[in-house]
Short mmCIF file of C-alpha atoms in Angstrom, two decimals:
data_model
loop_
_atom_site.label_atom_id
_atom_site.label_comp_id
_atom_site.label_asym_id
_atom_site.label_seq_id
_atom_site.Cartn_x
_atom_site.Cartn_y
_atom_site.Cartn_z
CA MET A 21 91.40 35.55 -23.13
CA SER A 22 87.94 34.41 -22.13
CA SER A 23 85.83 36.07 -19.45
CA ILE A 24 84.16 34.22 -16.60
CA ALA A 25 80.79 34.66 -18.33
CA GLU A 26 82.17 32.89 -21.41
CA LYS A 27 83.69 30.16 -19.26
CA LEU A 28 80.45 29.47 -17.39
CA TYR A 29 78.61 29.45 -20.69
CA THR A 30 80.46 26.21 -21.55
CA ILE A 31 78.70 24.38 -18.69
CA ARG A 32 75.16 23.02 -18.92
CA TYR A 33 73.00 24.01 -15.97
CA LYS A 34 69.60 22.83 -14.87
CA VAL A 35 68.65 25.57 -12.45
CA ASP A 36 66.46 24.85 -9.45
CA GLU A 37 63.91 27.47 -8.38
CA ASN A 38 65.35 27.54 -4.89
CA SER A 39 68.92 28.41 -4.01
CA HIS A 40 71.02 25.65 -2.50
CA LEU A 41 73.31 28.37 -1.13
CA VAL A 42 71.97 30.58 1.65
CA ILE A 43 73.67 33.40 3.54
CA LYS A 44 72.91 32.54 7.13
CA ASP A 45 73.06 36.11 8.43
CA GLN A 46 73.48 39.17 6.21
CA GLU A 47 74.43 41.16 9.29
CA VAL A 48 77.60 39.04 9.51
CA CYS A 49 78.48 39.94 5.90
CA LEU A 50 77.96 43.61 6.69
CA HIS A 51 80.64 43.38 9.36
CA CYS A 52 82.94 41.13 7.34
CA VAL A 53 86.08 43.14 6.59
CA THR A 54 87.50 41.04 3.74
CA LYS A 55 84.35 39.95 1.87
CA GLU A 56 86.73 37.52 0.20
CA CYS A 57 83.98 35.27 -1.17
CA GLN A 58 83.84 37.81 -3.98
CA ASP A 59 87.32 36.70 -5.02
CA PHE A 60 87.85 33.01 -4.22
CA CYS A 61 84.65 31.72 -5.82
CA PRO A 62 85.58 30.26 -9.23
CA ALA A 63 82.12 31.08 -10.62
CA ASP A 64 81.56 34.62 -9.32
CA VAL A 65 78.54 33.57 -7.27
CA TYR A 66 78.98 36.14 -4.49
CA HIS A 67 78.79 39.87 -4.85
CA TRP A 68 78.53 42.53 -2.16
CA VAL A 69 75.80 44.97 -3.14
CA GLU A 70 76.71 48.24 -1.51
CA LYS A 71 73.34 49.88 -2.12
CA GLU A 72 71.39 47.11 -0.45
CA GLN A 73 74.09 46.32 2.10
CA MET A 74 73.88 42.62 1.40
CA THR A 75 75.69 39.73 -0.28
CA SER A 76 73.88 38.67 -3.43
CA VAL A 77 74.08 34.99 -4.34
CA ALA A 78 74.02 34.04 -8.03
CA PHE A 79 73.45 30.37 -7.16
CA GLU A 80 72.59 29.61 -10.78
CA ASN A 81 76.31 30.10 -11.61
CA CYS A 82 77.51 27.71 -8.91
CA ILE A 83 79.80 24.87 -10.02
CA GLU A 84 79.33 23.06 -6.70
CA CYS A 85 83.00 22.99 -5.68
CA GLY A 86 82.49 23.83 -2.00
CA THR A 87 85.24 26.45 -1.71
CA CYS A 88 82.86 28.98 -0.13
CA ARG A 89 81.73 26.41 2.43
CA ILE A 90 85.30 26.14 3.69
CA GLY A 91 86.58 29.57 2.66
CA CYS A 92 84.01 31.90 4.25
CA PRO A 93 85.88 33.26 7.31
CA THR A 94 82.74 33.10 9.48
CA TYR A 95 81.21 29.97 7.94
CA ASN A 96 78.22 32.15 7.10
CA ILE A 97 77.17 30.18 4.02
CA GLN A 98 74.73 27.33 4.36
CA TRP A 99 75.86 24.94 1.64
CA VAL A 100 74.02 21.90 0.37
CA TYR A 101 73.96 20.13 -2.99
CA PRO A 102 71.36 21.24 -5.53
CA LYS A 103 68.29 19.00 -5.72
CA GLY A 104 68.94 15.65 -7.43
CA GLY A 105 69.56 16.06 -11.17
CA HIS A 106 69.87 19.85 -10.86
CA GLY A 107 72.87 22.15 -10.99
CA ILE A 108 75.82 21.52 -13.28
CA THR A 109 76.27 18.73 -15.80
CA TYR A 110 79.73 18.46 -17.30
CA LYS A 111 80.25 17.26 -20.88
CA PHE A 112 83.89 16.21 -20.48
CA GLY A 113 84.75 16.26 -16.77
CA MET B 3 60.86 2.36 -2.08
CA ALA B 4 60.31 2.99 1.65
CA THR B 5 60.42 -0.56 2.90
CA GLU B 6 63.18 -1.87 0.66
CA HIS B 7 66.17 -3.31 2.44
CA PHE B 8 69.54 -3.88 0.79
CA ASP B 9 72.77 -5.52 1.81
CA ALA B 10 74.57 -2.27 1.04
CA ILE B 11 73.89 1.29 -0.05
CA VAL B 12 76.68 3.16 -1.82
CA VAL B 13 76.47 6.95 -1.86
CA GLY B 14 78.28 8.49 -4.83
CA ALA B 15 79.05 6.92 -8.22
CA GLY B 16 82.62 8.15 -8.52
CA PRO B 17 85.65 5.81 -8.67
CA ALA B 18 85.39 4.79 -4.98
CA GLY B 19 81.63 4.20 -5.03
CA SER B 20 81.54 2.33 -8.33
CA ALA B 21 84.49 0.14 -7.29
CA ALA B 22 82.68 -0.77 -4.06
CA ALA B 23 79.30 -1.34 -5.77
CA TYR B 24 80.85 -3.45 -8.54
CA THR B 25 82.84 -5.64 -6.15
CA MET B 26 79.86 -6.28 -3.85
CA ALA B 27 77.34 -6.85 -6.67
CA LYS B 28 79.71 -9.31 -8.31
CA ALA B 29 79.84 -11.26 -5.05
CA GLY B 30 76.05 -11.51 -5.10
CA LEU B 31 75.14 -8.83 -2.55
CA SER B 32 72.10 -6.64 -3.15
CA VAL B 33 73.52 -3.19 -3.73
CA VAL B 34 72.06 0.21 -4.54
CA LEU B 35 74.35 2.87 -5.98
CA ILE B 36 73.05 6.42 -5.55
CA GLU B 37 74.33 9.40 -7.57
CA ARG B 38 73.13 13.01 -7.34
CA GLY B 39 74.08 13.96 -10.92
CA GLU B 40 72.02 13.36 -14.03
CA PHE B 41 74.41 10.47 -14.66
CA PRO B 42 77.67 9.28 -13.05
CA GLY B 43 80.45 11.74 -13.80
CA ALA B 44 78.07 14.66 -14.41
CA LYS B 45 79.55 16.49 -11.42
CA ASN B 46 83.06 15.07 -11.50
CA ILE B 47 86.36 16.36 -12.77
CA PHE B 48 89.99 15.48 -12.19
CA GLY B 49 93.26 16.51 -13.79
CA GLY B 50 93.08 13.44 -15.71
CA VAL B 51 95.20 10.38 -15.06
CA ILE B 52 93.79 6.85 -14.67
CA TYR B 53 96.27 4.26 -13.39
CA ARG B 54 96.27 0.65 -14.56
CA LYS B 55 97.20 -1.44 -11.55
CA GLN B 56 94.43 -0.55 -9.13
CA LEU B 57 91.63 -0.77 -11.69
CA GLU B 58 93.06 -3.98 -13.12
CA ASP B 59 92.77 -5.48 -9.62
CA ILE B 60 89.02 -4.87 -9.93
CA ILE B 61 88.36 -5.39 -13.65
CA PRO B 62 91.11 -7.34 -15.46
CA GLU B 63 91.94 -6.01 -18.93
CA PHE B 64 89.56 -3.07 -18.45
CA TRP B 65 91.49 -1.08 -21.07
CA LYS B 66 89.96 -3.20 -23.80
CA GLU B 67 86.56 -1.62 -23.13
CA ALA B 68 86.94 1.43 -20.88
CA PRO B 69 86.77 4.90 -22.44
CA LEU B 70 90.36 6.12 -22.01
CA GLU B 71 92.16 8.93 -23.79
CA ARG B 72 95.91 8.53 -24.37
CA GLU B 73 98.54 6.07 -23.07
CA VAL B 74 100.96 8.11 -21.00
CA VAL B 75 104.53 7.39 -22.12
CA GLU B 76 106.11 10.58 -20.87
CA GLN B 77 105.77 12.70 -17.75
CA ARG B 78 107.30 16.16 -17.62
CA LEU B 79 107.87 18.50 -14.70
CA TRP B 80 108.39 22.15 -15.48
CA LEU B 81 109.75 24.73 -13.07
CA LEU B 82 108.56 28.04 -14.43
CA GLY B 83 110.21 31.43 -14.27
CA ASP B 84 108.48 34.56 -15.55
CA GLN B 85 109.31 33.83 -19.17
CA SER B 86 111.52 30.79 -18.80
CA VAL B 87 111.46 27.17 -17.76
CA VAL B 88 113.74 24.50 -16.29
CA THR B 89 112.48 21.13 -17.45
CA LEU B 90 112.68 17.63 -16.01
CA GLY B 91 110.97 14.56 -17.33
CA HIS B 92 110.99 10.92 -18.15
CA ARG B 93 109.88 9.11 -21.27
CA ASN B 94 110.09 5.36 -21.57
CA GLU B 95 108.78 2.74 -24.01
CA ALA B 96 108.54 0.45 -20.99
CA PHE B 97 105.49 2.44 -19.89
CA LYS B 98 103.62 0.69 -22.73
CA ASP B 99 102.22 -2.80 -22.87
CA PRO B 100 100.98 -3.01 -20.24
CA ASN B 101 100.37 0.70 -19.89
CA ASN B 102 101.26 2.37 -16.65
CA CYS B 103 98.49 4.95 -16.92
CA TRP B 104 96.19 6.78 -19.31
CA THR B 105 94.76 10.24 -19.54
CA GLY B 106 90.98 10.33 -19.23
CA LEU B 107 87.82 12.40 -18.96
CA ARG B 108 85.43 11.69 -16.13
CA VAL B 109 82.06 12.09 -17.83
CA LYS B 110 82.77 9.12 -20.09
CA PHE B 111 84.85 7.14 -17.63
CA ASP B 112 82.56 7.37 -14.60
CA GLN B 113 79.53 6.40 -16.69
CA TRP B 114 81.36 3.33 -17.92
CA PHE B 115 82.55 2.31 -14.45
CA ALA B 116 79.09 2.73 -12.88
CA SER B 117 77.57 0.76 -15.77
CA LYS B 118 79.91 -2.12 -14.88
CA ALA B 119 78.45 -2.11 -11.37
CA GLU B 120 74.96 -2.08 -12.84
CA GLN B 121 75.77 -5.01 -15.16
CA ALA B 122 77.13 -6.91 -12.16
CA GLY B 123 73.72 -6.52 -10.52
CA ALA B 124 73.75 -3.22 -8.64
CA LEU B 125 70.67 -1.03 -8.73
CA ASN B 126 71.84 2.37 -9.93
CA ILE B 127 69.72 5.40 -8.98
CA TYR B 128 70.62 8.80 -10.41
CA GLU B 129 69.42 12.39 -9.89
CA THR B 130 69.04 11.64 -6.20
CA VAL B 131 70.73 13.43 -3.31
CA VAL B 132 71.30 11.60 -0.05
CA THR B 133 70.39 14.26 2.49
CA GLU B 134 71.19 12.34 5.65
CA LEU B 135 72.13 9.02 7.17
CA ILE B 136 69.40 7.23 9.09
CA ARG B 137 70.63 5.99 12.46
CA GLU B 138 69.39 3.77 15.20
CA GLY B 139 71.43 4.71 18.21
CA ASN B 140 75.02 4.77 17.02
CA LYS B 141 74.39 2.46 14.11
CA VAL B 142 73.82 3.66 10.55
CA VAL B 143 70.87 1.73 9.11
CA GLY B 144 70.03 3.58 5.92
CA VAL B 145 69.84 6.85 4.00
CA ARG B 146 67.26 9.59 3.53
CA THR B 147 67.12 10.97 -0.03
CA ASP B 148 65.48 14.01 -1.58
CA ARG B 149 62.96 11.74 -3.34
CA GLU B 150 59.45 11.40 -1.99
CA GLU B 151 59.27 8.46 0.37
CA GLY B 152 62.95 8.16 -0.41
CA ASP B 153 64.23 6.35 2.67
CA LEU B 154 66.37 3.29 1.91
CA TYR B 155 67.66 0.77 4.42
CA ALA B 156 70.71 -1.49 4.39
CA ASN B 157 73.11 -3.37 6.62
CA VAL B 158 75.94 -1.02 5.59
CA VAL B 159 76.26 2.40 3.97
CA VAL B 160 79.38 3.13 1.90
CA VAL B 161 80.05 6.87 2.19
CA ALA B 162 81.76 7.81 -1.08
CA ASP B 163 80.28 11.27 -1.49
CA GLY B 164 83.44 13.07 -2.50
CA VAL B 165 85.64 15.82 -1.14
CA ASN B 166 82.89 17.87 0.52
CA SER B 167 81.49 14.72 2.19
CA LEU B 168 78.54 16.26 3.99
CA LEU B 169 77.66 12.74 5.14
CA GLY B 170 81.10 12.20 6.66
CA LYS B 171 80.64 15.44 8.57
CA SER B 172 77.17 14.40 9.73
CA LEU B 173 78.74 11.23 11.14
CA GLY B 174 81.06 13.40 13.16
CA VAL B 175 84.03 11.32 12.03
CA HIS B 176 85.86 14.32 10.68
CA ARG B 177 85.57 17.97 11.51
CA GLU B 178 85.19 20.54 8.76
CA TRP B 179 88.26 20.67 6.46
CA GLN B 180 90.42 23.72 7.05
CA PRO B 181 91.30 25.99 4.09
CA ASP B 182 94.84 24.57 4.14
CA GLU B 183 93.57 20.98 3.79
CA VAL B 184 92.06 21.50 0.34
CA SER B 185 93.13 22.99 -2.96
CA LEU B 186 90.81 24.50 -5.51
CA ALA B 187 91.58 23.35 -9.03
CA VAL B 188 90.14 25.11 -12.05
CA LYS B 189 90.42 23.42 -15.39
CA GLU B 190 89.62 23.83 -19.04
CA VAL B 191 89.18 21.17 -21.67
CA ILE B 192 90.58 22.67 -24.85
CA ALA B 193 89.80 21.17 -28.27
CA MET B 194 92.64 20.78 -30.76
CA PRO B 195 93.04 18.63 -33.89
CA LYS B 196 94.72 15.28 -33.23
CA GLU B 197 97.62 15.90 -35.62
CA LYS B 198 98.40 19.20 -33.94
CA ILE B 199 98.48 17.56 -30.50
CA MET B 200 100.74 14.78 -31.77
CA ASP B 201 103.13 17.22 -33.43
CA ARG B 202 103.29 19.67 -30.55
CA PHE B 203 103.83 17.02 -27.90
CA ASN B 204 106.04 14.66 -29.91
CA LEU B 205 103.59 11.73 -29.94
CA GLU B 206 102.88 8.78 -32.18
CA GLY B 207 99.59 6.90 -32.44
CA ASN B 208 97.81 6.85 -29.12
CA GLU B 209 100.75 8.00 -27.01
CA GLY B 210 100.17 10.74 -24.51
CA VAL B 211 102.15 13.04 -22.26
CA THR B 212 101.53 14.74 -18.95
CA ILE B 213 103.10 18.03 -17.88
CA GLU B 214 102.94 19.37 -14.35
CA PHE B 215 104.30 22.81 -13.64
CA VAL B 216 105.41 24.66 -10.54
CA GLY B 217 105.87 28.42 -10.33
CA ASN B 218 103.92 31.34 -11.76
CA THR B 219 101.04 30.73 -9.34
CA LEU B 220 101.43 34.27 -7.97
CA GLY B 221 103.26 32.96 -4.91
CA MET B 222 100.54 30.53 -3.87
CA ALA B 223 101.18 26.88 -2.99
CA GLY B 224 99.97 25.04 -6.06
CA LEU B 225 100.56 23.10 -9.21
CA GLY B 226 99.48 23.40 -12.81
CA PHE B 227 98.89 20.63 -15.30
CA LEU B 228 98.60 20.09 -19.03
CA TYR B 229 97.59 16.64 -20.26
CA THR B 230 97.02 15.36 -23.77
CA ASN B 231 93.73 13.64 -24.58
CA GLN B 232 92.63 12.25 -27.96
CA ASP B 233 91.61 15.56 -29.50
CA THR B 234 91.50 17.80 -26.46
CA LEU B 235 93.94 19.07 -23.85
CA SER B 236 93.21 19.16 -20.13
CA PHE B 237 94.73 22.32 -18.73
CA GLY B 238 94.38 23.58 -15.19
CA VAL B 239 95.87 24.92 -12.03
CA GLY B 240 95.20 24.11 -8.39
CA VAL B 241 96.13 26.26 -5.39
CA MET B 242 95.69 25.87 -1.68
CA VAL B 243 92.45 27.54 -0.59
CA SER B 244 94.16 29.23 2.37
CA ASP B 245 96.60 30.93 -0.05
CA LEU B 246 93.80 31.84 -2.43
CA LYS B 247 92.03 33.55 0.45
CA LYS B 248 95.13 35.50 1.42
CA LYS B 249 96.08 36.60 -2.08
CA ARG B 250 92.61 37.72 -3.11
CA VAL B 251 93.08 36.30 -6.60
CA LYS B 252 90.19 35.10 -8.71
CA PRO B 253 90.87 31.47 -9.63
CA TYR B 254 89.90 31.91 -13.28
CA GLU B 255 92.17 34.95 -13.58
CA LEU B 256 95.05 32.84 -12.29
CA LEU B 257 94.20 30.27 -14.97
CA GLU B 258 94.22 32.96 -17.67
CA SER B 259 97.50 34.43 -16.43
CA VAL B 260 99.24 31.04 -16.45
CA LYS B 261 98.03 30.50 -20.02
CA GLN B 262 100.11 33.51 -21.07
CA HIS B 263 103.42 31.91 -20.07
CA PRO B 264 105.49 31.61 -23.28
CA MET B 265 105.96 27.85 -22.88
CA LEU B 266 102.29 27.15 -22.32
CA ARG B 267 100.92 29.72 -24.73
CA ARG B 268 102.66 28.01 -27.63
CA LEU B 269 101.20 24.63 -26.74
CA LEU B 270 97.69 25.97 -26.21
CA GLN B 271 97.36 28.47 -29.03
CA GLY B 272 94.70 27.81 -31.62
CA GLY B 273 92.79 25.59 -29.22
CA GLU B 274 89.15 26.19 -28.40
CA THR B 275 87.91 26.02 -24.79
CA LYS B 276 85.08 23.49 -24.67
CA GLU B 277 84.53 23.38 -20.94
CA TYR B 278 85.43 25.23 -17.76
CA ALA B 279 85.29 23.34 -14.47
CA GLY B 280 86.32 23.62 -10.84
CA HIS B 281 86.68 21.17 -7.98
CA LEU B 282 88.29 20.85 -4.56
CA ILE B 283 91.16 18.41 -4.04
CA PRO B 284 91.65 16.94 -0.56
CA GLU B 285 95.28 17.64 0.32
CA GLY B 286 95.37 17.28 4.07
CA GLY B 287 97.27 14.01 3.72
CA TYR B 288 97.86 11.38 6.38
CA HIS B 289 96.81 13.42 9.41
CA SER B 290 93.47 14.33 7.81
CA ILE B 291 92.34 10.74 7.27
CA PRO B 292 89.26 10.13 9.45
CA PRO B 293 88.34 6.81 11.10
CA LEU B 294 87.45 4.64 8.10
CA SER B 295 84.58 2.58 9.51
CA GLY B 296 82.03 2.37 12.29
CA ASP B 297 78.77 0.65 13.11
CA GLY B 298 77.03 0.19 9.78
CA TRP B 299 79.25 2.46 7.70
CA VAL B 300 82.56 2.81 5.86
CA ILE B 301 84.06 5.89 4.20
CA CYS B 302 86.15 5.85 0.98
CA GLY B 303 88.02 7.96 -1.57
CA ASP B 304 88.11 11.77 -1.47
CA ALA B 305 85.56 11.72 1.37
CA ALA B 306 88.30 10.10 3.48
CA GLN B 307 91.08 12.42 2.16
CA LEU B 308 92.73 9.50 0.38
CA VAL B 309 94.75 11.55 -2.11
CA ASN B 310 98.50 11.45 -2.63
CA PHE B 311 99.00 14.97 -3.96
CA VAL B 312 102.77 14.60 -4.29
CA HIS B 313 102.24 12.05 -7.06
CA ARG B 314 98.83 13.47 -8.11
CA GLU B 315 97.28 10.06 -7.41
CA GLY B 316 93.65 10.09 -6.34
CA THR B 317 91.31 7.97 -8.44
CA ASN B 318 93.49 4.89 -7.90
CA LEU B 319 93.45 5.35 -4.12
CA ALA B 320 89.68 5.87 -4.35
CA MET B 321 89.19 2.65 -6.35
CA THR B 322 91.36 0.60 -4.04
CA SER B 323 89.62 1.94 -0.93
CA GLY B 324 86.25 1.14 -2.54
CA ARG B 325 87.37 -2.40 -3.30
CA PHE B 326 88.72 -2.93 0.23
CA ALA B 327 85.48 -1.60 1.72
CA ALA B 328 83.53 -4.04 -0.45
CA GLU B 329 85.73 -6.97 0.59
CA ALA B 330 85.21 -6.13 4.26
CA ILE B 331 81.45 -5.86 3.75
CA ILE B 332 81.37 -9.20 1.94
CA GLN B 333 83.13 -10.76 4.94
CA ALA B 334 80.78 -8.99 7.36
CA HIS B 335 77.85 -10.30 5.31
CA THR B 336 79.09 -13.87 5.72
CA LYS B 337 79.47 -13.43 9.47
CA GLY B 338 76.32 -11.36 9.85
CA ASP B 339 78.23 -8.73 11.83
CA PHE B 340 78.09 -5.15 10.52
CA SER B 341 79.40 -3.47 13.64
CA ARG B 342 82.63 -1.55 13.74
CA VAL B 343 84.40 -4.76 14.71
CA GLY B 344 82.69 -6.69 11.92
CA LEU B 345 83.88 -4.11 9.37
CA SER B 346 87.39 -3.66 10.75
CA LEU B 347 88.87 -5.69 7.89
CA TYR B 348 88.48 -2.51 5.80
CA ASP B 349 90.75 -0.51 8.11
CA ARG B 350 93.28 -3.34 8.14
CA LEU B 351 93.35 -3.72 4.35
CA VAL B 352 93.87 0.01 3.87
CA ARG B 353 96.56 0.09 6.55
CA GLU B 354 98.50 -2.76 4.98
CA SER B 355 98.34 -1.34 1.45
CA PHE B 356 100.14 1.33 -0.57
CA VAL B 357 97.24 3.72 0.17
CA HIS B 358 98.12 4.10 3.82
CA LYS B 359 101.86 3.58 3.36
CA ASP B 360 102.22 6.26 0.68
CA LEU B 361 100.22 8.81 2.63
CA LYS B 362 102.26 7.97 5.73
CA LYS B 363 105.50 8.50 3.83
CA TYR B 364 104.47 12.09 3.08
CA LYS B 365 102.76 12.68 6.40
CA GLY B 366 104.91 15.68 7.33
CA LEU B 367 104.40 17.46 4.05
CA HIS B 368 101.09 19.09 4.83
CA ASN B 369 102.44 20.83 7.93
CA PHE B 370 105.68 21.62 6.11
CA LEU B 371 103.76 23.41 3.35
CA ARG B 372 101.35 25.02 5.79
CA ASP B 373 104.15 26.42 7.94
CA SER B 374 106.58 27.46 5.22
CA ASP B 375 106.35 30.57 3.11
CA PRO B 376 104.56 29.62 -0.15
CA THR B 377 106.26 32.45 -2.02
CA LEU B 378 109.60 30.76 -1.30
CA MET B 379 108.74 27.26 -2.52
CA PHE B 380 106.38 28.19 -5.32
CA ASP B 381 107.85 31.44 -6.61
CA LYS B 382 111.28 32.54 -5.39
CA LEU B 383 113.03 29.15 -5.67
CA PRO B 384 111.71 28.18 -9.13
CA ARG B 385 112.61 31.70 -10.26
CA ALA B 386 116.12 31.48 -8.76
CA LEU B 387 116.65 28.12 -10.42
CA ASN B 388 115.70 29.62 -13.76
CA ASP B 389 118.04 32.54 -13.22
CA ALA B 390 120.86 30.14 -12.32
CA ALA B 391 120.28 28.06 -15.47
CA TYR B 392 120.19 31.23 -17.54
CA GLN B 393 123.45 32.51 -16.10
CA MET B 394 125.24 29.18 -16.56
CA LEU B 395 124.18 28.91 -20.21
CA LEU B 396 124.70 32.55 -21.18
CA VAL B 397 128.03 33.08 -22.88
CA ASP B 398 129.00 36.64 -22.07
CA GLY B 399 132.68 36.52 -21.22
CA VAL B 400 132.15 36.18 -17.47
CA PRO B 401 134.31 33.28 -16.24
CA LYS B 402 132.40 30.09 -15.39
CA ALA B 403 133.63 29.96 -11.79
CA GLU B 404 132.25 33.46 -11.26
CA LYS B 405 128.94 32.43 -12.90
CA GLN B 406 128.66 29.39 -10.68
CA ARG B 407 129.17 31.53 -7.57
CA MET B 408 126.51 33.96 -8.78
CA ALA B 409 124.09 31.13 -9.56
CA MET B 410 124.58 29.56 -6.14
CA ARG B 411 124.24 32.91 -4.43
CA GLY B 412 120.98 33.56 -6.28
CA ILE B 413 119.54 30.31 -4.97
CA THR B 414 120.75 30.72 -1.40
CA ASP B 415 119.58 34.36 -1.35
CA ALA B 416 116.13 33.26 -2.49
CA ALA B 417 116.01 30.90 0.49
CA GLY B 418 117.22 33.61 2.88
CA GLY B 419 120.77 32.35 3.22
CA LEU B 420 122.68 29.08 3.05
CA MET B 421 121.63 27.98 6.54
CA ASN B 422 117.98 28.45 5.66
CA LEU B 423 118.41 26.57 2.39
CA VAL B 424 120.03 23.62 4.18
CA LYS B 425 117.33 23.71 6.85
CA LEU B 426 114.62 23.85 4.21
CA GLY B 427 116.16 20.89 2.40
CA ALA B 428 116.40 18.85 5.59
CA GLN B 429 112.85 19.72 6.65
CA GLY B 430 111.55 18.96 3.18
CA TRP B 431 113.34 15.63 3.11
CA ARG B 432 111.94 14.66 6.51
CA ALA B 433 108.45 15.76 5.49
CA MET B 434 108.61 13.51 2.44
CA ASN B 435 110.01 10.52 4.32
CA GLY B 436 108.00 10.28 7.50
#
């Protein structure tokens, strides 16, 4: 049984300095009841940080599937592709 | 780069984009093929089946050079219970020579296909994101990229930017997909020695097998798959995003839980996971297909929701739509008319082909699945079927007539009564034969 960290470790990433995923309004996350992005993301990108009252975005884990773009109940995620040549590169596909 | 003008710009070097670029370049058009990944295929995954007919229509005898995995001679469908399975399947020597389909891996395949376009004369540009379409009035006249001075101009832009199709959305031709119009598939490529694969799956030489399975997706609408490659297995599971949202299940945990099913565990054990991947599959079907062309643009493949999820066909529909788009553009080029009317041949070719006809056949299925209880179709019924098979085959002194009654009752109870089962069957039949 492999963990998500081990799974993501199998993918080659070229990480951009800037996030291609931006929470449009953290206030909206604060009032979001389900915070379901924490569950449906296949790469554990989103995490609600109770202490800071904000959604943290581990964009460097992103596998660019687009589920959060469609899945966020308030469409609160600004989603674009990573800069050309950046992000994931699969070996098999 | 800023002042260059091409006959056509193709956005996305997947099966649709490469098919379009290849066909146009071969006809002598000046074509640029833009891909955001380090190389074509860098960002792409699929379950893994490549069909012969539609690629053969573009490149005859492609199998002599294309990087393919195994020749599929057998397709199995498994209906899973908790620790049981009811199996269906078909194996036939007639699927060989010429092969019906192959398993494949996209990193190798997409690079090969895009290289064919390049050899035919297309200018391939990688590591470049198209950020927007450049328009003059209603007409698309080029693309803006994330390169410096990266504007490119052309008579037509082929939008083949995949399932998320940000460009399609910017055109306003389709609204945002709803969570019930896409499935999220997560997949692993698992390494295993050739001999072990051949023994476990009953294969000789380069033969391959595909297994799809229903059930055990925690009551979500979805399908799992296990395909044999040369010395790897492609294993994954896809579920409707709307169900994933409701169930609050982590996709990779679903993948791990399915792996533990006794039937699958035995086939996978000893293998080593080489890659984890995830991708959306457009599953809106017929009613989600946007307008396919307009002034100065056409849209192909996943970006246009051209996927037949009932038969897990996608890359072949993408390739055919790319070829049709190219043929329409070649005609428009001859006439010098790149307006919606000038490009309408594309819409007509798609409409007259299996692409449109197959999606039309299943046009009711999306609403059927959306409106029916996923736990019934994807959990209770497969489970009841397994229980029925178990009861019928268990020799325990209970008379067969009694067993048959119990088995039937189990299935009708799962559906909420005989009337509901009949209704479900009728609705399902209509949805699949629209």
